[in-house]
Coordinates of C-alpha atoms in Angstrom, one line a residue:
M939 CA 165.8 115.1 106.1
G940 CA 164.8 115.7 109.2
G941 CA 161.0 117.5 108.3
A942 CA 160.2 113.1 107.0
R943 CA 161.1 112.4 110.5
G944 CA 158.9 115.7 112.0
M945 CA 156.2 114.3 109.9
A946 CA 156.4 111.0 110.7
L947 CA 156.1 111.7 114.4
R948 CA 153.2 114.1 114.1
A949 CA 152.0 111.0 112.3
Y950 CA 152.3 108.6 115.2
H951 CA 150.5 110.9 117.6
S952 CA 148.1 112.3 115.9
A953 CA 146.9 108.5 114.8
V954 CA 146.2 107.9 118.6
M955 CA 143.9 110.9 119.3
R956 CA 142.3 109.3 116.5
G957 CA 142.4 106.0 118.6
A958 CA 144.9 103.3 116.8
W959 CA 145.0 101.8 120.5
T960 CA 141.7 100.8 120.1
T961 CA 141.5 99.8 116.9
T962 CA 145.4 98.1 116.5
M963 CA 144.4 96.7 120.5
T964 CA 147.1 95.9 122.4
T965 CA 149.9 95.8 119.4
S966 CA 149.8 99.4 118.6
N967 CA 151.7 100.8 120.6
A968 CA 154.5 97.9 119.4
G969 CA 153.1 98.0 116.0
V970 CA 153.4 101.7 114.8
M971 CA 156.5 102.6 116.5
T972 CA 157.3 99.7 114.2
A973 CA 156.1 101.5 111.5
V974 CA 158.1 104.4 112.1
R975 CA 161.4 103.4 112.3
W976 CA 160.7 101.8 108.9
A977 CA 159.8 104.5 107.8
N978 CA 163.6 106.3 109.3
D979 CA 165.1 103.7 107.9
A980 CA 163.4 104.5 104.6
L981 CA 164.4 107.6 104.7
S982 CA 167.9 107.2 105.8
S983 CA 170.8 109.6 103.9
R984 CA 172.2 105.9 102.6
A985 CA 169.1 104.1 101.4
Y986 CA 167.5 107.7 99.5
A987 CA 171.1 108.3 97.9
T988 CA 171.8 105.0 96.7
H989 CA 168.6 102.5 96.5
T990 CA 164.9 104.9 96.9
R991 CA 164.1 108.0 95.8
V992 CA 160.8 108.1 98.8
G993 CA 159.1 111.7 98.8
V994 CA 158.1 112.4 102.4
G995 CA 154.4 112.4 101.8
S996 CA 155.3 108.7 100.1
G997 CA 156.8 108.1 103.9
F998 CA 153.9 109.5 105.8
H999 CA 151.1 107.6 103.2
G1000 CA 153.4 104.6 104.7
V1001 CA 152.2 105.2 108.0
R1002 CA 149.2 106.7 107.7
S1003 CA 148.4 102.7 106.1
F1004 CA 150.0 100.7 108.5
I1005 CA 148.3 102.4 111.0
R1006 CA 145.1 101.5 108.7
G1007 CA 146.1 97.7 108.5
D1008 CA 146.3 97.5 104.9
G1009 CA 149.8 97.1 104.9
G1010 CA 151.8 100.6 104.5
A1011 CA 155.1 98.6 104.5
E1012 CA 154.3 97.3 100.9
H1013 CA 151.5 100.2 99.6
G1014 CA 154.3 103.3 101.1
G1015 CA 156.5 104.4 98.1
V1016 CA 158.9 101.8 99.7
R1017 CA 159.3 99.7 96.9
A1018 CA 162.0 100.3 94.8
S1019 CA 164.7 98.6 96.3
T1020 CA 164.7 94.8 98.4
A1021 CA 167.4 97.0 100.2
A1022 CA 165.3 99.8 101.5
R1023 CA 162.1 97.7 101.7
A1024 CA 160.1 97.4 105.2
P1025 CA 159.5 93.9 106.4
T1026 CA 156.5 92.9 105.7
R1027 CA 154.9 90.2 108.3
E1028 CA 154.3 87.3 105.7
G1029 CA 158.4 87.7 104.7
A1030 CA 159.5 87.9 108.4
R1031 CA 161.0 84.0 108.1
D1032 CA 163.0 84.0 104.9
D1033 CA 164.7 86.5 104.2
G1034 CA 166.6 85.5 101.1
A1035 CA 163.3 84.5 99.9
R1036 CA 161.8 87.0 99.6
G1037 CA 165.0 89.3 99.6
G1038 CA 163.4 91.3 102.4
V1039 CA 164.4 92.3 105.6
Q1040 CA 164.6 90.1 108.6
F1041 CA 163.5 91.1 111.9
P1042 CA 165.6 90.8 114.7
L1043 CA 165.7 87.8 116.5
S1044 CA 164.5 89.5 120.0
R1045 CA 160.9 90.3 118.2
L1046 CA 161.3 86.3 116.8
Q1047 CA 161.6 84.9 119.7
R1048 CA 157.8 86.7 120.8
P1049 CA 154.6 86.1 120.3
Y1050 CA 153.4 88.5 117.5
V1051 CA 149.9 89.3 115.7
T1052 CA 148.6 91.3 113.7
K1053 CA 144.9 93.6 114.2
T1054 CA 143.5 90.3 111.0
T1055 CA 145.2 87.3 113.1
M1056 CA 143.0 89.3 116.0
N1057 CA 140.1 89.6 114.2
E1058 CA 140.4 86.3 111.8
K1059 CA 141.4 83.8 114.5
N1060 CA 141.1 81.2 112.1
T1061 CA 142.9 82.5 109.3
V1062 CA 146.4 81.7 111.3
K1063 CA 148.5 78.7 109.0
S1064 CA 151.6 77.7 110.0
S1065 CA 154.3 75.6 107.9
S1066 CA 156.5 74.6 111.2
A1067 CA 157.8 75.8 114.7
S1068 CA 158.7 78.8 113.8
S1069 CA 156.5 80.6 112.2
A1070 CA 154.4 80.0 114.3
Y1071 CA 156.0 82.2 116.6
S1072 CA 155.7 85.0 114.2
A1073 CA 151.6 83.8 114.0
A1074 CA 151.1 83.7 118.0
A1075 CA 149.2 86.7 120.0
Y1076 CA 151.6 89.4 121.0
D1077 CA 150.4 90.7 124.8
D1078 CA 152.9 90.4 127.3
N1079 CA 150.5 91.1 130.2
S1080 CA 148.4 88.5 128.5
D1081 CA 148.5 84.5 130.0
S1082 CA 146.4 83.6 127.7
A1083 CA 148.2 84.6 124.4
T1084 CA 151.2 82.1 125.6
A1085 CA 148.5 79.8 125.6
N1086 CA 147.5 80.2 122.3
L1087 CA 152.1 80.2 121.5
Q1088 CA 152.0 76.4 123.8
A1089 CA 149.2 75.1 121.4
K1090 CA 150.5 75.9 118.5
L1091 CA 154.1 74.7 119.0
A1092 CA 153.0 71.3 120.6
K1093 CA 152.7 70.3 117.2
K1094 CA 155.8 69.4 116.4
D1095 CA 155.9 67.4 120.7
T1096 CA 158.9 66.3 121.0
Y1097 CA 163.0 68.2 121.1
M1098 CA 164.2 64.5 119.8
L1099 CA 165.7 64.2 116.4
F1100 CA 163.7 62.2 114.0
H1101 CA 163.7 58.5 114.1
P1102 CA 161.6 56.2 112.2
Q1103 CA 157.9 55.5 113.6
Y1104 CA 156.6 51.9 112.7
D1105 CA 154.1 49.8 111.9
L1106 CA 154.4 47.0 114.8
R1107 CA 152.8 44.2 112.4
Q1108 CA 155.3 45.0 109.6
V1109 CA 158.3 45.3 111.2
E1110 CA 157.4 42.0 112.8
N1111 CA 159.2 40.3 110.0
V1112 CA 163.2 41.6 110.2
K1113 CA 165.1 38.8 110.0
P1114 CA 168.4 38.9 110.5
A1115 CA 171.4 39.7 107.2
H1116 CA 174.4 39.9 106.4
R1117 CA 176.7 41.9 103.3
T1118 CA 179.6 39.7 102.4
P1119 CA 183.1 41.1 102.4
I1120 CA 183.9 42.3 99.5
H1121 CA 187.3 44.6 100.5
V1122 CA 190.2 44.8 102.7
R1123 CA 188.6 47.4 104.6
D1124 CA 185.1 44.9 104.9
Y1125 CA 187.4 42.1 106.1
L1126 CA 189.4 44.3 108.5
A1127 CA 185.9 45.6 109.9
Y1128 CA 184.1 42.1 110.1
G1129 CA 187.2 40.4 111.7
A1130 CA 187.2 42.7 114.5
V1131 CA 183.0 42.9 115.2
Q1132 CA 183.4 38.8 115.0
L1133 CA 186.5 39.6 117.8
A1134 CA 184.8 41.5 119.8
R1135 CA 181.9 39.6 119.9
W1136 CA 183.7 36.5 120.6
G1137 CA 185.2 38.2 123.5
F1138 CA 181.3 39.9 125.1
D1139 CA 180.0 36.5 124.8
K1140 CA 182.6 34.5 126.3
I1141 CA 182.7 36.9 129.5
T1142 CA 179.6 36.5 130.1
G1143 CA 178.6 33.3 129.2
Y1144 CA 176.1 33.9 126.1
T1145 CA 175.0 31.6 123.7
P1146 CA 172.9 31.6 121.0
N1147 CA 170.7 27.8 122.6
K1148 CA 170.9 29.7 125.3
Q1149 CA 167.3 31.0 126.8
L1150 CA 168.2 34.0 129.5
T1151 CA 166.4 35.3 132.2
T1152 CA 164.8 39.2 132.1
D1153 CA 167.4 40.5 134.1
A1154 CA 170.4 39.3 132.6
W1155 CA 168.9 40.3 128.8
L1156 CA 168.9 43.3 130.5
L1157 CA 172.1 43.2 131.6
R1158 CA 173.1 42.7 128.5
F1159 CA 170.7 45.2 126.5
I1160 CA 171.9 48.3 128.8
F1161 CA 175.6 47.2 128.5
L1162 CA 175.3 47.1 124.0
E1163 CA 173.4 50.0 124.0
T1164 CA 176.2 52.2 125.9
V1165 CA 178.3 51.2 123.2
A1166 CA 176.2 51.6 120.3
G1167 CA 175.8 55.3 120.8
V1168 CA 179.4 56.0 120.4
P1169 CA 179.9 55.5 116.8
G1170 CA 177.3 57.9 115.3
M1171 CA 178.1 61.0 117.1
V1172 CA 181.8 60.7 116.8
G1173 CA 180.8 60.5 113.0
A1174 CA 178.9 62.6 113.2
M1175 CA 181.5 65.6 115.5
L1176 CA 184.1 64.7 112.7
R1177 CA 182.2 65.0 109.5
H1178 CA 181.3 68.7 111.7
M1179 CA 185.3 69.6 112.6
M1180 CA 186.1 69.1 108.5
S1181 CA 183.3 71.3 107.1
L1182 CA 184.7 74.1 109.5
R1183 CA 188.0 73.6 109.1
T1184 CA 187.3 73.2 105.2
L1185 CA 184.7 75.4 105.0
K1186 CA 182.9 73.3 102.7
R1187 CA 179.5 71.5 103.2
D1188 CA 178.7 68.3 104.9
H1189 CA 176.7 67.0 101.8
G1190 CA 173.9 65.5 105.2
W1191 CA 175.6 63.5 107.2
I1192 CA 175.6 64.6 109.9
H1193 CA 172.4 65.2 110.4
T1194 CA 172.0 61.2 109.9
L1195 CA 174.3 60.1 112.7
L1196 CA 173.0 62.9 115.1
E1197 CA 170.2 61.1 114.1
E1198 CA 171.4 57.5 115.3
A1199 CA 173.3 58.4 118.3
E1200 CA 170.4 59.5 119.8
N1201 CA 168.3 56.7 118.2
E1202 CA 170.6 54.1 120.6
R1203 CA 171.0 56.4 123.7
M1204 CA 167.1 56.1 123.4
H1205 CA 167.6 52.6 123.4
L1206 CA 169.4 52.4 126.7
L1207 CA 167.2 54.8 128.4
T1208 CA 164.4 52.6 127.8
F1209 CA 165.7 49.3 128.9
L1210 CA 166.9 52.0 132.1
K1211 CA 163.0 52.0 132.5
L1212 CA 163.4 48.0 133.3
R1213 CA 166.4 48.2 135.1
E1214 CA 168.8 50.2 137.2
P1215 CA 172.4 48.5 137.1
G1216 CA 175.0 48.4 140.2
L1217 CA 178.1 50.2 141.0
T1218 CA 180.6 47.0 139.2
F1219 CA 178.2 47.4 135.8
R1220 CA 178.7 50.7 135.3
L1221 CA 182.1 50.2 136.9
A1222 CA 182.6 48.3 133.7
V1223 CA 180.7 50.9 131.4
L1224 CA 182.6 53.6 132.4
G1225 CA 185.9 51.4 131.3
A1226 CA 184.7 49.9 127.6
Q1227 CA 183.5 53.4 127.0
G1228 CA 186.5 55.1 127.3
V1229 CA 188.0 52.5 125.3
F1230 CA 186.0 52.3 122.3
F1231 CA 186.0 56.2 122.3
N1232 CA 189.3 56.8 121.7
A1233 CA 189.8 53.6 118.9
F1234 CA 186.8 54.5 117.2
F1235 CA 187.9 58.4 117.2
M1236 CA 191.4 57.6 116.3
A1237 CA 189.8 54.6 114.0
Y1238 CA 187.5 57.1 112.4
I1239 CA 190.2 60.0 111.3
V1240 CA 192.3 57.0 109.5
S1241 CA 189.8 55.2 107.1
P1242 CA 186.3 56.3 108.0
R1243 CA 184.6 54.2 105.3
T1244 CA 186.4 51.3 107.5
C1245 CA 184.7 52.7 110.5
H1246 CA 181.3 53.1 108.7
R1247 CA 181.7 48.9 107.8
F1248 CA 182.0 47.9 111.5
V1249 CA 179.1 49.1 112.5
G1250 CA 177.3 47.8 109.7
Y1251 CA 178.1 44.9 111.4
L1252 CA 177.9 45.7 114.5
E1253 CA 174.1 46.6 113.6
E1254 CA 174.3 43.5 111.9
E1255 CA 175.2 41.1 116.1
A1256 CA 172.5 43.6 117.5
V1257 CA 169.7 42.4 114.8
R1258 CA 170.9 38.5 115.2
T1259 CA 170.7 39.4 119.5
Y1260 CA 167.5 40.6 120.0
T1261 CA 166.0 38.1 117.1
H1262 CA 167.4 35.6 119.9
A1263 CA 165.6 37.8 122.5
L1264 CA 161.9 37.9 120.5
H1265 CA 162.4 33.9 120.1
D1266 CA 163.2 34.1 123.8
I1267 CA 160.1 36.1 124.7
D1268 CA 157.8 33.9 122.3
S1269 CA 159.0 30.4 124.1
D1270 CA 158.4 28.8 128.1
G1271 CA 161.3 30.7 129.0
P1272 CA 161.8 32.9 132.2
A1273 CA 161.5 36.0 129.5
S1274 CA 158.1 35.2 128.3
E1275 CA 157.0 37.5 131.0
W1276 CA 157.4 40.6 128.4
A1277 CA 154.8 39.3 126.4
R1278 CA 152.6 41.0 129.0
T1279 CA 154.3 43.1 130.7
P1280 CA 152.9 46.4 130.0
A1281 CA 155.5 48.9 128.1
P1282 CA 157.9 52.0 129.7
M1283 CA 155.5 54.9 129.3
L1284 CA 159.5 56.2 126.8
A1285 CA 159.2 54.0 124.6
I1286 CA 155.0 54.0 124.1
K1287 CA 155.8 58.0 123.4
Y1288 CA 158.9 57.4 121.3
W1289 CA 158.0 54.9 119.2
R1290 CA 154.0 56.6 120.1
M1291 CA 153.2 53.1 120.1
P1292 CA 149.6 52.1 121.3
E1293 CA 148.7 52.5 124.9
D1294 CA 148.8 48.7 125.7
A1295 CA 151.7 48.2 124.2
T1296 CA 154.1 44.9 126.2
V1297 CA 157.7 45.1 126.7
R1298 CA 158.1 42.2 123.4
D1299 CA 156.2 45.4 121.4
V1300 CA 159.5 47.8 122.5
V1301 CA 162.1 44.7 121.6
V1302 CA 160.5 44.3 118.3
A1303 CA 161.1 48.4 118.0
V1304 CA 164.3 48.2 118.7
R1305 CA 165.9 45.9 116.1
A1306 CA 164.1 47.0 113.0
D1307 CA 165.9 50.3 114.7
E1308 CA 168.7 47.9 114.3
A1309 CA 168.0 46.7 110.7
S1310 CA 168.2 50.6 110.1
H1311 CA 170.8 51.5 110.8
S1312 CA 173.2 48.6 109.9
H1313 CA 171.2 49.5 106.7
V1314 CA 172.2 53.4 107.1
N1315 CA 175.7 52.2 108.0
H1316 CA 176.5 50.3 105.2
T1317 CA 175.3 52.1 102.7
L1318 CA 178.0 55.5 104.0
S1319 CA 180.9 53.7 104.4
S1320 CA 180.3 52.2 100.2
M1321 CA 180.0 56.2 99.4
G1322 CA 182.4 58.8 98.6
I1323 CA 182.9 60.9 101.5
R1324 CA 181.2 63.9 99.6
Q1325 CA 178.2 61.9 97.7
T1326 CA 176.2 63.5 98.9
N1327 CA 173.5 61.3 102.1
P1328 CA 170.4 59.3 100.5
F1329 CA 168.5 59.2 103.4
H1330 CA 166.9 62.3 104.0
V1331 CA 164.6 63.3 106.7
G1332 CA 161.6 61.7 107.3
H1333 CA 163.0 58.4 105.3
T1334 CA 161.9 56.1 106.9
E1335 CA 162.1 53.1 104.5
L1336 CA 164.1 49.8 105.2
P1337 CA 164.1 47.2 102.9
E1338 CA 163.9 43.4 102.8
N1339 CA 167.2 43.2 102.9
F1340 CA 168.4 46.1 104.8
V1341 CA 172.6 45.5 104.5
E1342 CA 171.6 46.5 100.8
P1343 CA 171.7 50.5 99.2
P1344 CA 168.5 52.2 98.9
A1345 CA 166.7 51.3 96.1
G1346 CA 168.5 53.5 93.2
F1347 CA 170.7 54.9 94.6
V1348 CA 174.2 53.4 93.5
P1349 CA 176.7 54.6 95.7
E1350 CA 180.3 55.8 94.6
H1351 CA 182.8 53.3 95.1
C1352 CA 179.9 50.4 93.8
R1353 CA 179.6 51.8 90.3

């Protein structure tokens, strides 16, 4: 075994003397050392006795082939076992799919390139942000390598979770809808929403027939969004903990609920670009969040389905509120200025709106989001807690009657 390692080291020194530094540019030293480590692993006693029958000559051939850049890790004789096979550059990302050995995390976090990609810059093909790491140029002393990596990762130019992107001409036609209560939990959820709305309207002096100023609308929007961002986070957190506690999968609910929570928070941050509330308002938000968070937390532990129905009805009311706001904007009232006011840049980037988008366009997009949340939560409420979430990542379809489940999907409790 010691002789094989010595031969591998001699091959390394021979490669350097033959000009491997020039051939493999700045990556040769790391590449050859990696080949030596692979050869040592392949010739270790465990791999040799259990999985492979690798000879000294084949090990040397693997090092020599890697230096030449012709895939020595695959052609150097280390073929007999996936446990002893060296990780290929193409299979470094997916250990389970290819059966290879995964690169250490520290190596995946750095830009890495092979001689082929240095000579043929247009051959790099990346299907995800993680694969961009393995395809970018590796040069610790080069600013261009970092720039290339950032350019590849810029294709996913946001850290936000997935959220729908709308054709404003289509979502312009979103109209309020209502799901008729059927079961006892439905009546409880609907009654709680109506009671909360009645109390809030009384305190704020709001009526559906009253025209509000832009400041009054913003205060209402901001307060409601601080409440609307709570249920998704609470539901995702509790389902996450249940998955850990029961050692079972979640069936895809957590991600959708986190998307909802972040989407509501982005509504809040967008409206804060138009108005900054005062101290009294902030104290009211603090109190409301403390009460609602704990109440929803306890209720979700007792009956998740009732809580999702509650959110479905709550979002129905949000659609009505934003429809009223749009009516005010389109009339000659004080809110009509929003039809001409430019949208905040945050909103333009988040919803990928045209550069000339207005605040009215933002309200249209927010209303569509609220309709989508009602659609999702009414569906989740009708599902069993172990039923797979039909709203996969990238799902953007919003049916006209958004209070009904997606077309072709039958929730467990609707069968």
